[in-house]
Short mmCIF file of C-alpha atoms in Angstrom, two decimals:
data_model
loop_
_atom_site.label_atom_id
_atom_site.label_comp_id
_atom_site.label_asym_id
_atom_site.label_seq_id
_atom_site.Cartn_x
_atom_site.Cartn_y
_atom_site.Cartn_z
CA MET A 1 0.00 0.00 0.00
CA SER A 2 2.91 2.35 0.67
CA ARG A 3 4.05 2.11 -2.97
CA LEU A 4 7.61 2.80 -4.03
CA ARG A 5 8.73 5.02 -1.18
CA ALA A 6 9.04 1.89 0.98
CA ALA A 7 11.26 0.24 -1.63
CA VAL A 8 13.55 3.22 -2.06
CA ARG A 9 13.93 3.60 1.68
CA TRP A 10 14.41 -0.14 2.12
CA ALA A 11 17.06 -0.45 -0.57
CA ALA A 12 19.20 2.22 1.07
CA ALA A 13 18.41 1.71 4.76
CA LEU A 14 21.07 0.81 7.31
CA VAL A 15 19.10 -1.10 9.90
CA VAL A 16 20.30 -1.77 13.43
CA GLY A 17 19.05 -5.07 14.93
CA ALA A 18 16.91 -4.80 18.04
CA THR A 19 14.08 -6.51 19.96
CA LEU A 20 10.77 -5.43 21.44
CA VAL A 21 11.55 -2.48 23.69
CA GLY A 22 8.31 -1.35 25.31
CA ALA A 23 4.77 -2.08 26.31
CA GLY A 24 1.68 -1.14 24.33
CA CYS A 25 -0.43 1.94 24.89
CA ASP A 26 -4.02 2.65 23.93
CA ALA A 27 -5.36 5.74 22.18
CA PRO A 28 -8.71 6.63 20.66
CA GLY A 29 -8.52 6.69 16.87
CA GLY A 30 -12.00 7.37 15.54
CA ALA A 31 -13.66 9.69 18.07
CA ASP A 32 -13.11 12.89 16.12
CA ASP A 33 -14.64 12.71 12.66
CA ALA A 34 -15.77 16.34 12.40
CA GLY A 35 -15.75 17.70 8.88
CA TYR A 36 -16.50 14.36 7.21
CA GLY A 37 -20.24 14.88 6.71
CA ASN A 38 -21.19 11.68 8.47
CA GLU A 39 -24.77 12.36 9.42
CA GLY A 40 -26.63 9.08 9.86
CA ALA A 41 -25.43 5.58 10.60
CA ARG A 42 -22.18 4.32 9.13
CA GLY A 43 -21.91 1.00 7.42
CA ALA A 44 -19.03 -1.41 7.83
CA PRO A 45 -15.88 -0.03 6.18
CA VAL A 46 -14.95 -1.42 2.79
CA LEU A 47 -11.69 0.48 2.35
CA ALA A 48 -9.11 2.59 4.15
CA PHE A 49 -6.89 5.31 2.76
CA VAL A 50 -3.97 7.39 3.98
CA ARG A 51 -3.67 11.19 3.93
CA PRO A 52 -0.05 11.80 5.04
CA VAL A 53 -0.13 15.59 4.99
CA ALA A 54 -3.32 15.69 7.09
CA GLY A 55 -1.83 12.97 9.31
CA GLU A 56 -4.73 10.53 9.24
CA ILE A 57 -6.05 7.19 8.10
CA VAL A 58 -9.64 7.46 6.85
CA LEU A 59 -12.26 4.70 6.54
CA ALA A 60 -15.12 4.56 4.02
CA ASP A 61 -18.25 2.39 3.83
CA ALA A 62 -19.99 1.00 0.76
CA THR A 63 -21.96 4.22 0.17
CA GLY A 64 -18.87 6.42 0.19
CA ARG A 65 -19.43 7.81 3.70
CA THR A 66 -16.06 8.52 5.35
CA TRP A 67 -14.74 8.97 8.88
CA ARG A 68 -11.35 9.29 10.48
CA GLY A 69 -10.03 5.94 11.67
CA ALA A 70 -6.82 7.15 13.28
CA ARG A 71 -4.56 10.15 13.62
CA LEU A 72 -0.94 9.69 12.57
CA LYS A 73 2.12 11.00 14.37
CA ALA A 74 4.37 9.47 11.71
CA LYS A 75 3.86 8.43 8.10
CA ALA A 76 2.16 5.04 7.86
CA ASP A 77 3.94 2.11 6.24
CA ASP A 78 2.51 -1.30 5.26
CA VAL A 79 -1.16 -0.63 6.08
CA ARG A 80 -3.01 -3.98 6.26
CA TRP A 81 -6.54 -5.22 6.90
CA SER A 82 -7.22 -8.26 9.06
CA PRO A 83 -8.85 -11.13 7.10
CA ASP A 84 -12.31 -10.36 8.55
CA GLY A 85 -12.00 -6.57 8.12
CA SER A 86 -12.40 -5.94 11.84
CA ALA A 87 -8.93 -4.47 12.37
CA LEU A 88 -6.33 -2.43 10.58
CA ALA A 89 -2.60 -2.57 11.31
CA TRP A 90 0.30 -0.43 10.18
CA ILE A 91 3.82 0.48 11.18
CA ASP A 92 5.58 3.85 11.32
CA GLU A 93 7.92 4.66 8.48
CA GLU A 94 11.41 3.97 9.68
CA GLY A 95 13.08 7.05 11.17
CA ASP A 96 9.93 9.19 10.89
CA ASN A 97 8.82 9.07 14.54
CA PRO A 98 11.11 10.97 16.94
CA ASP A 99 9.82 8.77 19.79
CA GLY A 100 10.89 5.60 18.00
CA ARG A 101 9.12 3.29 15.60
CA ARG A 102 5.75 1.86 16.63
CA ILE A 103 3.30 -0.71 15.35
CA HIS A 104 -0.39 0.23 15.51
CA ARG A 105 -3.61 -1.78 15.50
CA LEU A 106 -7.02 -0.15 15.02
CA ASP A 107 -10.15 -1.92 16.24
CA VAL A 108 -12.79 -0.78 13.75
CA ALA A 109 -15.81 -1.39 16.01
CA THR A 110 -14.51 0.65 18.96
CA GLY A 111 -12.23 3.09 17.13
CA ARG A 112 -9.44 2.27 19.61
CA VAL A 113 -5.83 2.25 18.43
CA ARG A 114 -3.26 0.21 20.34
CA SER A 115 0.28 1.46 19.70
CA THR A 116 3.37 -0.47 20.76
CA PRO A 117 7.04 0.59 20.54
CA CYS A 118 8.55 -1.85 18.08
CA PRO A 119 11.95 -1.78 16.31
CA CYS A 120 10.57 -4.15 13.67
CA HIS A 121 10.17 -4.57 9.93
CA GLY A 122 6.99 -5.07 7.90
CA VAL A 123 3.53 -6.17 9.00
CA GLY A 124 0.92 -8.66 7.88
CA PHE A 125 -1.97 -10.62 9.39
CA LEU A 126 -1.93 -14.30 10.32
CA GLY A 127 -5.52 -15.01 11.29
CA GLY A 128 -6.64 -12.30 13.70
CA GLU A 129 -3.13 -11.42 14.82
CA ALA A 130 -0.94 -8.73 13.31
CA VAL A 131 2.58 -10.06 12.74
CA THR A 132 5.91 -8.30 12.32
CA LEU A 133 9.59 -9.27 12.36
CA THR A 134 12.14 -8.08 14.89
CA ALA A 135 14.80 -5.82 13.45
CA ASP A 136 17.53 -8.40 14.13
CA GLY A 137 15.65 -11.02 12.08
CA ASP A 138 15.46 -13.51 14.98
CA ALA A 139 11.76 -13.67 15.84
CA LEU A 140 8.19 -12.95 14.84
CA LEU A 141 6.04 -10.74 17.07
CA PHE A 142 2.28 -11.39 17.22
CA PHE A 143 -0.15 -8.63 18.29
CA ALA A 144 -3.61 -9.82 19.30
CA GLY A 145 -6.76 -7.72 19.50
CA ASP A 146 -6.69 -7.72 23.31
CA GLY A 147 -3.28 -6.04 23.33
CA LYS A 148 -1.27 -9.15 24.18
CA VAL A 149 2.08 -9.56 22.44
CA ARG A 150 3.62 -12.96 21.74
CA ARG A 151 7.12 -13.73 20.50
CA ALA A 152 8.00 -16.74 18.34
CA GLN A 153 11.69 -17.47 17.86
CA LEU A 154 12.49 -18.32 14.23
CA SER A 155 13.89 -21.78 13.50
CA VAL A 156 16.34 -20.15 11.09
CA PRO A 157 17.65 -16.66 11.97
CA LEU A 158 17.22 -14.16 9.15
CA THR A 159 19.16 -11.03 8.25
CA ASP A 160 18.93 -7.53 9.68
CA TYR A 161 17.34 -6.38 6.41
CA ALA A 162 14.56 -9.00 6.42
CA ARG A 163 10.93 -7.86 6.68
CA VAL A 164 7.43 -9.30 6.70
CA ALA A 165 6.29 -8.96 3.10
CA ALA A 166 2.70 -10.21 3.37
CA GLY A 167 0.40 -12.21 5.60
CA GLY A 168 -1.31 -15.47 4.84
CA ARG A 169 -3.81 -18.07 6.04
CA ASP A 170 -1.31 -20.34 7.83
CA ALA A 171 1.98 -18.43 7.50
CA VAL A 172 3.48 -15.07 6.68
CA THR A 173 5.91 -14.32 3.87
CA ILE A 174 9.26 -12.77 4.70
CA ALA A 175 11.62 -11.09 2.25
CA ASN A 176 15.09 -12.07 3.47
CA SER A 177 18.04 -10.22 1.96
CA LEU A 178 20.73 -12.24 0.19
CA PRO A 179 24.47 -11.47 0.28
CA GLU A 180 25.40 -9.09 -2.53
CA GLU A 181 28.41 -11.19 -3.47
CA LYS A 182 26.09 -14.19 -3.91
CA ALA A 183 23.00 -12.76 -5.58
CA GLY A 184 23.80 -9.21 -6.67
CA ARG A 185 22.62 -5.85 -5.45
CA GLY A 186 19.35 -5.57 -3.51
CA GLN A 187 18.23 -9.18 -3.92
CA PHE A 188 16.04 -11.17 -1.53
CA GLU A 189 14.77 -14.69 -1.08
CA MET A 190 11.14 -15.25 -0.12
CA VAL A 191 10.53 -17.55 2.86
CA ALA A 192 7.45 -18.48 4.87
CA ALA A 193 7.16 -18.63 8.68
CA ASP A 194 4.24 -20.14 10.60
CA ARG A 195 2.87 -19.41 14.08
CA SER A 196 5.54 -21.52 15.75
CA GLY A 197 8.36 -19.66 13.98
CA THR A 198 9.24 -22.55 11.67
CA VAL A 199 10.83 -21.15 8.51
CA ARG A 200 10.35 -22.83 5.14
CA PRO A 201 11.56 -21.62 1.74
CA PHE A 202 9.29 -20.47 -1.02
CA LEU A 203 10.32 -22.97 -3.64
CA PRO A 204 12.62 -22.80 -5.47
CA ALA A 205 14.70 -22.26 -2.33
CA GLY A 206 17.06 -19.30 -2.34
CA ALA A 207 15.88 -18.01 -5.74
CA PRO A 208 16.78 -14.30 -5.80
CA THR A 209 14.22 -11.56 -6.36
CA SER A 210 14.12 -7.86 -5.73
CA PHE A 211 11.34 -6.63 -3.45
CA ALA A 212 9.41 -3.41 -2.87
CA GLU A 213 5.95 -4.29 -1.53
CA GLY A 214 3.85 -7.41 -1.03
CA GLN A 215 0.16 -8.27 -0.69
CA GLN A 216 -1.61 -11.46 0.34
CA SER A 217 -4.62 -12.74 -1.59
CA PRO A 218 -8.03 -12.48 0.14
CA ASP A 219 -8.03 -16.23 0.85
CA GLY A 220 -4.49 -16.08 2.27
CA ARG A 221 -3.19 -18.79 -0.09
CA ARG A 222 -1.17 -16.64 -2.49
CA ILE A 223 1.03 -13.58 -2.38
CA VAL A 224 2.10 -11.00 -4.91
CA TRP A 225 4.98 -8.60 -4.65
CA ALA A 226 6.41 -5.75 -6.67
CA SER A 227 9.99 -6.36 -7.67
CA PHE A 228 12.48 -3.50 -7.60
CA ASP A 229 15.73 -3.99 -9.49
CA SER A 230 18.04 -1.04 -8.91
CA GLY A 231 20.65 0.29 -11.29
CA GLY A 232 21.52 3.23 -9.06
CA ALA A 233 19.89 6.56 -8.32
CA CYS A 234 16.93 7.24 -10.65
CA TRP A 235 17.45 3.95 -12.48
CA HIS A 236 15.03 1.36 -11.13
CA VAL A 237 12.93 -1.28 -12.87
CA GLY A 238 9.88 -2.88 -11.28
CA ASN A 239 7.63 -5.78 -12.16
CA VAL A 240 5.16 -8.20 -10.56
CA ARG A 241 5.91 -11.61 -9.05
CA LEU A 242 3.35 -14.14 -7.75
CA ALA A 243 3.65 -17.28 -5.66
CA ALA A 244 1.42 -19.67 -3.68
CA TYR A 245 2.10 -21.05 -0.22
CA GLY A 246 3.25 -24.68 -0.39
CA VAL A 247 3.44 -24.75 -4.20
CA LYS A 248 6.66 -25.10 -6.12
CA GLY A 249 7.68 -22.29 -8.41
CA ARG A 250 6.39 -18.78 -8.95
CA GLN A 251 5.00 -16.68 -11.78
CA GLU A 252 7.08 -13.90 -13.29
CA PRO A 253 4.95 -12.37 -16.07
CA ASP A 254 6.63 -9.95 -18.44
CA ARG A 255 5.35 -6.39 -18.38
CA PRO A 256 2.70 -5.41 -20.95
CA THR A 257 3.93 -4.27 -24.36
CA ASP A 258 0.76 -2.67 -25.74
CA ALA A 259 0.27 0.84 -27.13
CA ALA A 260 -0.57 2.32 -23.71
CA MET A 261 2.67 1.06 -22.18
CA THR A 262 4.65 2.16 -25.23
CA ASP A 263 3.16 5.65 -25.07
CA ALA A 264 4.12 5.92 -21.40
CA LEU A 265 7.83 5.49 -22.29
CA LEU A 266 8.59 3.18 -19.38
CA GLU A 267 10.99 0.70 -20.99
CA ASP A 268 14.23 1.53 -19.19
CA ARG A 269 12.76 2.87 -15.96
CA VAL A 270 9.43 1.74 -14.60
CA LEU A 271 7.96 1.26 -11.16
CA VAL A 272 4.86 -0.43 -9.74
CA SER A 273 2.84 2.42 -8.22
CA GLY A 274 -0.28 0.39 -7.37
CA LEU A 275 -0.87 -3.27 -6.55
CA ALA A 276 -4.09 -4.93 -5.30
CA TRP A 277 -5.98 -8.21 -5.48
CA ALA A 278 -9.31 -8.08 -7.32
CA GLY A 279 -11.35 -11.27 -7.43
CA ARG A 280 -9.26 -13.99 -9.07
CA GLY A 281 -6.79 -11.49 -10.48
CA LEU A 282 -4.74 -8.40 -9.70
CA THR A 283 -4.75 -4.74 -10.56
CA VAL A 284 -1.31 -3.32 -11.29
CA SER A 285 -0.37 0.28 -12.06
CA PHE A 286 2.98 1.16 -13.62
CA GLY A 287 4.54 4.61 -13.70
CA PRO A 288 7.76 6.63 -13.74
CA GLN A 289 9.94 7.32 -10.74
CA THR A 290 8.62 10.38 -8.95
CA GLY A 291 11.39 12.88 -8.24
CA CYS A 292 13.50 11.67 -11.16
CA GLN A 293 11.20 11.66 -14.20
CA ALA A 294 8.33 13.67 -15.62
CA VAL A 295 5.01 12.56 -14.10
CA PRO A 296 2.12 13.56 -16.41
CA PRO A 297 -1.02 11.47 -15.81
CA GLY A 298 -0.78 9.66 -19.16
CA ARG A 299 2.49 8.11 -18.07
CA PHE A 300 0.74 6.00 -15.42
CA VAL A 301 -0.93 2.93 -16.94
CA SER A 302 -3.09 0.35 -15.17
CA TYR A 303 -3.84 -3.28 -15.95
CA TYR A 304 -5.75 -6.31 -14.73
CA LEU A 305 -3.60 -9.44 -14.54
CA ARG A 306 -5.12 -12.90 -14.44
CA ASP A 307 -3.65 -16.26 -15.48
CA GLY A 308 -0.59 -14.53 -16.91
CA ARG A 309 -2.61 -12.24 -19.22
CA TRP A 310 -2.69 -8.46 -19.03
CA ARG A 311 -5.81 -6.38 -19.70
CA TYR A 312 -5.42 -2.62 -20.07
CA ILE A 313 -7.96 -0.81 -17.84
CA GLY A 314 -6.93 2.85 -18.06
CA SER A 315 -4.32 5.57 -17.64
CA GLY A 316 -3.82 8.44 -15.23
CA MET A 317 -4.13 6.39 -12.03
CA LEU A 318 -1.52 5.88 -9.33
CA ALA A 319 -3.53 2.85 -8.22
CA VAL A 320 -6.91 1.27 -8.92
CA GLY A 321 -8.89 -1.32 -6.96
CA TYR A 322 -12.24 -3.10 -7.23
CA GLY A 323 -14.78 -4.36 -4.72
CA ARG A 324 -18.12 -6.13 -4.69
CA GLN A 325 -21.25 -4.98 -6.54
CA GLY A 326 -19.25 -2.89 -9.00
CA ARG A 327 -17.54 -0.74 -6.40
CA ALA A 328 -14.18 0.71 -7.44
CA ALA A 329 -11.58 3.16 -6.19
CA ARG A 330 -9.13 5.12 -8.30
CA LEU A 331 -6.24 7.20 -6.99
CA LEU A 332 -5.79 9.82 -9.70
CA VAL A 333 -2.47 11.30 -10.78
CA PRO A 334 -2.66 15.09 -10.32
CA GLU A 335 -2.56 17.12 -13.52
CA ARG A 336 -0.22 19.57 -11.81
CA PRO A 337 1.56 18.07 -8.80
CA GLU A 338 1.71 20.46 -5.89
CA PRO A 339 5.12 21.87 -5.03
CA GLN A 340 6.42 20.04 -2.00
CA LYS A 341 7.21 21.93 1.17
CA GLN A 342 10.55 21.49 2.85
CA ASP A 343 9.13 19.08 5.44
CA GLU A 344 7.27 17.03 2.81
CA TYR A 345 10.26 15.89 0.77
CA ALA A 346 9.68 12.21 1.58
CA PHE A 347 6.01 12.10 0.56
CA PRO A 348 5.08 10.19 -2.60
CA LEU A 349 2.95 11.68 -5.34
CA LEU A 350 -0.47 12.49 -3.85
CA GLY A 351 -3.81 12.54 -5.63
CA ASP A 352 -7.60 12.57 -5.28
CA LEU A 353 -9.27 9.28 -4.35
CA VAL A 354 -12.42 8.72 -6.43
CA PHE A 355 -14.88 6.04 -5.29
CA THR A 356 -17.59 4.45 -7.45
CA ASP A 357 -20.53 2.96 -5.54
CA ARG A 358 -22.85 0.12 -6.57
CA HIS A 359 -25.07 2.54 -8.48
CA GLY A 360 -22.19 3.84 -10.60
CA GLU A 361 -22.11 7.19 -8.82
CA ARG A 362 -18.70 8.67 -8.14
CA HIS A 363 -17.57 10.37 -4.94
CA VAL A 364 -14.27 12.08 -4.16
CA LEU A 365 -13.42 10.51 -0.80
CA GLY A 366 -10.33 12.57 -0.08
CA SER A 367 -7.59 14.76 -1.48
CA ARG A 368 -3.81 14.46 -1.12
CA VAL A 369 -4.13 10.71 -0.66
CA SER A 370 -1.03 8.50 -0.88
CA ALA A 371 -2.60 5.02 -0.92
CA PHE A 372 -5.75 3.00 -0.26
CA VAL A 373 -6.70 -0.64 0.30
CA PHE A 374 -10.00 -2.53 0.11
CA THR A 375 -10.92 -5.04 2.81
CA PRO A 376 -10.23 -8.69 1.87
CA ALA A 377 -13.96 -9.43 1.53
CA GLU A 378 -14.44 -6.51 -0.86
CA ALA A 379 -11.42 -7.48 -2.96
CA ALA A 380 -12.46 -11.14 -3.05
CA GLY A 381 -15.90 -10.27 -4.42
CA ALA A 382 -14.64 -8.07 -7.27
CA ALA A 383 -15.53 -8.95 -10.84
CA ALA A 384 -12.96 -8.72 -13.60
CA PRO A 385 -12.95 -5.12 -14.91
CA ALA A 386 -13.76 -4.36 -18.52
CA ALA A 387 -10.91 -3.58 -20.87
CA ALA A 388 -10.33 0.06 -21.83
CA ALA A 389 -9.70 1.21 -25.38
CA GLN A 390 -6.06 1.59 -26.35
CA PRO A 391 -4.80 5.10 -27.23
CA GLU A 392 -6.09 6.13 -30.65
CA ARG A 393 -3.64 7.01 -33.41
CA ALA A 394 -5.88 7.16 -36.46
CA ARG A 395 -6.34 10.92 -36.50
CA VAL A 396 -3.98 13.86 -36.50
CA ALA A 397 -3.77 15.41 -33.04
CA ARG A 398 -5.99 18.41 -32.31
CA THR A 399 -3.53 19.88 -29.83
CA SER A 400 0.19 20.47 -29.93
CA ASP A 401 2.73 18.62 -27.82
CA ARG A 402 2.34 21.47 -25.31
CA GLY A 403 -1.45 21.42 -25.28
CA GLU A 404 -2.04 24.36 -27.66
CA PRO A 405 -4.82 24.12 -30.26
CA VAL A 406 -3.61 23.25 -33.76
CA PRO A 407 -4.92 25.70 -36.43
CA ALA A 408 -7.79 24.00 -38.25
CA HIS A 409 -6.52 24.60 -41.81
CA LEU A 410 -3.08 23.16 -41.00
CA ARG A 411 -4.54 20.17 -39.19
CA ALA A 412 -6.85 19.50 -42.17
CA LEU A 413 -3.85 19.42 -44.52
CA ALA A 414 -1.95 17.13 -42.14
CA GLN A 415 -4.92 14.74 -42.10
CA ARG A 416 -5.09 14.68 -45.93
CA ILE A 417 -1.38 13.85 -46.05
CA ARG A 418 -1.77 11.12 -43.44
CA ASP A 419 -4.78 9.59 -45.22
CA ALA A 420 -2.90 9.50 -48.55
CA ALA A 421 0.14 7.93 -46.92
CA GLU A 422 -2.00 5.33 -45.15
CA ASP A 423 -3.65 4.50 -48.50
CA ASP A 424 -0.16 4.23 -50.04
CA ASP A 425 -1.27 6.80 -52.64
CA ALA A 426 2.02 8.11 -54.03
CA ALA A 427 0.38 10.27 -56.71
CA ARG A 428 -1.77 12.14 -54.21
CA LEU A 429 1.22 12.66 -51.93
CA ARG A 430 3.28 14.11 -54.79
CA ALA A 431 0.49 16.60 -55.50
CA LEU A 432 0.24 17.63 -51.85
CA CYS A 433 4.02 17.90 -51.62
CA ASP A 434 4.50 20.06 -54.69
CA PRO A 435 6.32 22.83 -52.76
CA CYS A 436 8.43 20.29 -50.80
CA ASP A 437 12.20 19.95 -50.82
CA ASP A 438 13.86 17.26 -52.96
CA GLU A 439 14.72 14.96 -50.02
CA THR A 440 11.09 14.81 -48.89
CA ARG A 441 9.80 14.08 -52.41
CA ALA A 442 12.38 11.31 -52.82
CA ALA A 443 11.26 9.66 -49.58
CA LEU A 444 7.64 9.59 -50.79
CA ARG A 445 8.58 7.38 -53.75
CA THR A 446 9.18 4.40 -51.46
CA SER A 447 6.72 2.34 -49.45
CA LYS A 448 9.01 2.70 -46.45
CA GLY A 449 8.97 6.47 -46.75
CA ARG A 450 5.16 6.51 -46.91
CA ARG A 451 4.89 4.26 -43.83
CA GLU A 452 7.25 6.57 -41.95
CA LEU A 453 5.06 9.51 -42.96
CA VAL A 454 2.02 7.87 -41.32
CA ARG A 455 4.01 7.35 -38.16
CA LEU A 456 5.31 10.93 -38.15
CA LEU A 457 1.80 12.33 -38.54
CA SER A 458 0.66 10.22 -35.57
CA SER A 459 2.86 12.39 -33.35
CA HIS A 460 1.90 15.76 -31.87
CA PRO A 461 2.86 18.91 -33.77
CA GLY A 462 4.54 21.96 -32.34
CA ARG A 463 3.64 25.55 -33.13
CA THR A 464 6.07 27.67 -35.12
CA GLU A 465 5.87 31.33 -36.13
CA ASN A 466 3.57 30.70 -39.09
CA GLY A 467 2.92 26.99 -39.05
CA ILE A 468 3.37 23.65 -37.33
CA VAL A 469 6.08 20.99 -37.32
CA PHE A 470 5.83 17.23 -36.69
CA PRO A 471 6.91 16.23 -34.13
CA GLY A 472 6.76 19.30 -31.92
CA LEU A 473 10.11 18.28 -30.43
CA ALA A 474 11.70 19.42 -33.69
CA ALA A 475 10.81 22.97 -32.69
CA HIS A 476 11.61 22.62 -28.98
CA ARG A 477 13.34 19.78 -27.15
CA CYS A 478 12.25 18.39 -23.76
CA VAL A 479 13.88 16.76 -20.72
CA ASP A 480 12.58 13.73 -18.82
CA GLU A 481 13.06 15.40 -15.46
CA PRO A 482 10.43 16.98 -13.18
CA ALA A 483 9.99 20.68 -12.44
CA ARG A 484 12.12 22.00 -15.33
CA ASP A 485 11.33 24.70 -17.85
CA ILE A 486 11.24 22.08 -20.62
CA THR A 487 9.97 19.04 -18.69
CA CYS A 488 8.48 16.52 -21.15
CA THR A 489 4.70 16.49 -21.43
CA ALA A 490 2.66 13.30 -21.86
CA ALA A 491 2.31 14.11 -25.57
CA GLN A 492 6.06 14.53 -26.00
CA LEU A 493 6.75 11.26 -24.20
CA HIS A 494 4.27 9.57 -26.54
CA ASP A 495 6.10 11.00 -29.55
CA ILE A 496 9.52 9.95 -28.26
CA ALA A 497 8.27 6.37 -27.86
CA LEU A 498 6.37 6.36 -31.17
CA LEU A 499 9.25 7.66 -33.26
CA GLY A 500 12.06 6.01 -31.34
CA ILE A 501 13.77 9.35 -30.71
CA PRO A 502 17.06 8.62 -28.93
CA VAL A 503 18.49 10.57 -26.01
CA ALA A 504 20.37 13.61 -27.32
CA ASP A 505 24.14 13.66 -27.13
CA SER A 506 25.11 15.59 -24.00
CA GLY A 507 27.43 17.64 -26.17
CA THR A 508 24.44 19.27 -27.86
CA TYR A 509 23.04 20.79 -24.66
CA ASP A 510 24.21 22.15 -21.33
CA SER A 511 24.45 19.05 -19.12
CA ASP A 512 24.89 21.28 -16.08
CA THR A 513 21.35 22.60 -16.57
CA TYR A 514 19.52 19.29 -16.99
CA SER A 515 20.40 16.03 -15.25
CA GLY A 516 17.62 14.04 -16.95
CA ASP A 517 17.47 12.67 -20.50
CA VAL A 518 17.06 15.36 -23.17
CA TYR A 519 15.25 14.47 -26.41
CA GLU A 520 15.50 16.16 -29.79
CA PRO A 521 14.74 14.50 -33.17
CA ASP A 522 17.09 14.26 -36.13
CA LEU A 523 16.51 16.37 -39.26
CA GLU A 524 15.06 13.33 -41.08
CA GLN A 525 12.24 13.11 -38.54
CA ARG A 526 10.74 16.55 -39.22
CA LEU A 527 7.73 17.63 -41.29
CA HIS A 528 6.82 21.29 -41.76
CA LEU A 529 3.42 22.79 -42.67
CA LYS A 530 2.97 26.53 -42.85
CA THR A 531 0.47 29.17 -43.83
CA GLY A 532 1.26 30.66 -47.24
CA SER A 533 -0.09 33.69 -49.05
CA GLY A 534 -3.85 34.05 -48.87
CA GLY A 535 -3.97 31.84 -45.78
CA LYS A 536 -3.44 28.62 -47.73
CA ALA A 537 -1.93 25.66 -45.87
CA LEU A 538 1.27 24.37 -47.52
CA TRP A 539 3.44 21.30 -47.01
CA VAL A 540 7.00 22.56 -47.42
CA GLY A 541 8.95 19.43 -46.45
CA ARG A 542 11.51 19.16 -43.68
CA TYR A 543 11.71 21.68 -40.91
CA ALA A 544 14.97 23.56 -40.60
CA PRO A 545 14.89 26.10 -37.74
#
């Protein structure tokens, strides 16, 4: 639920081993729900979500009514529901609480939060007990609803970097770090530990995997985790891995390769921003690395995964989840991310949480939300979502790569050119290209040149003084880096992926100004339309600024 920030912190953390250091304390969590508009009786909660800036965990019922479940003194990590939805457990982000890390358990019926000092790693549920791992990797700690804490010594001691990855019906999954000299950088093995502390490998034993975040299936028989292979700062690659308790092997599906994923330009760097069980399958959202890459909404793409097959379900969502009776929740990527304050540097990208009820009505449950999770019962009852249409490329774009309207007469000419090229009509293209330069006319004589023309006119144009140029990057380059004067837009990222525009040679721009990848097309990948005398639209060939 905590998305990538947990993985980044985990990959770099220097953890000191310790044991349980204090007794639990009780605090009311749900008494103050003023401002939530909760007139009338509440139903049982179907989901919880986190608002880190407001410092709260909020609950919502099936109608979309919300109330505060708990106040937060530190950012919440690994927020988990108990199997029956009666309790919620989470752990403080490491190093975020000046009083020391604590594990928390909310009783939904009473609104009481029990908080216990705990130098521990990860949390999941095993039956009705919340379970975590001591920081030294020696024992499991069990937290019951009555406040009692039980310790189970592990049959095989694990490493200081090990953590509970997900709960289960009869065991919990632990990600145990492997020696770098044996398995490479940031690699883990997945093991299972039962109530007695007996450790068993997830077969195949010792198989390395990277790890960012895990989730157990509603029935507790399977787990899924987001992998997180690191190539250094700002160079991380994530994917999805699945396994079942007591079953040999695991599934490692390749990432989708459809038009939506291609448009998002996530080949070399991609992270899992959302991960949730939904019925017999999973919802998975992929996106760029916040803080290192441009984050327009179109760069986040979501899928439903079942039996090794991906189904595209939409773009612009940090995460998406489904419940019973058609209920759904979507955490939307902000169109314009808010500038972060000095004390908010560690927060992930925050967005509005939109909830769809059984009648198809949508409600905004909260703003500046970092994550949400449905109860196991809700997730188990979800139907497979319908597929969304792939991005359309049949028409010339109506807006430029910077969102400006394209003049109608120039767009109409571009569409005529594209239609002729798609029909492989060389004669019509020669007539339209009468004022063109010799190189452009020569390219139109070949089938390859006409196919390339269709592709070029599927990009977004850029505005020039008296015309437009395809792609717009020919008129102005962009950088895949956030908060810059030329940060790439979603349209520009689409064009880079579509046309295969390589990263510009650092010698062609000031590398001291931009640390991200700069993109600028070659002369051969430029098409210029301009307004001639009398307002006539003309195709003049290649664009030479």
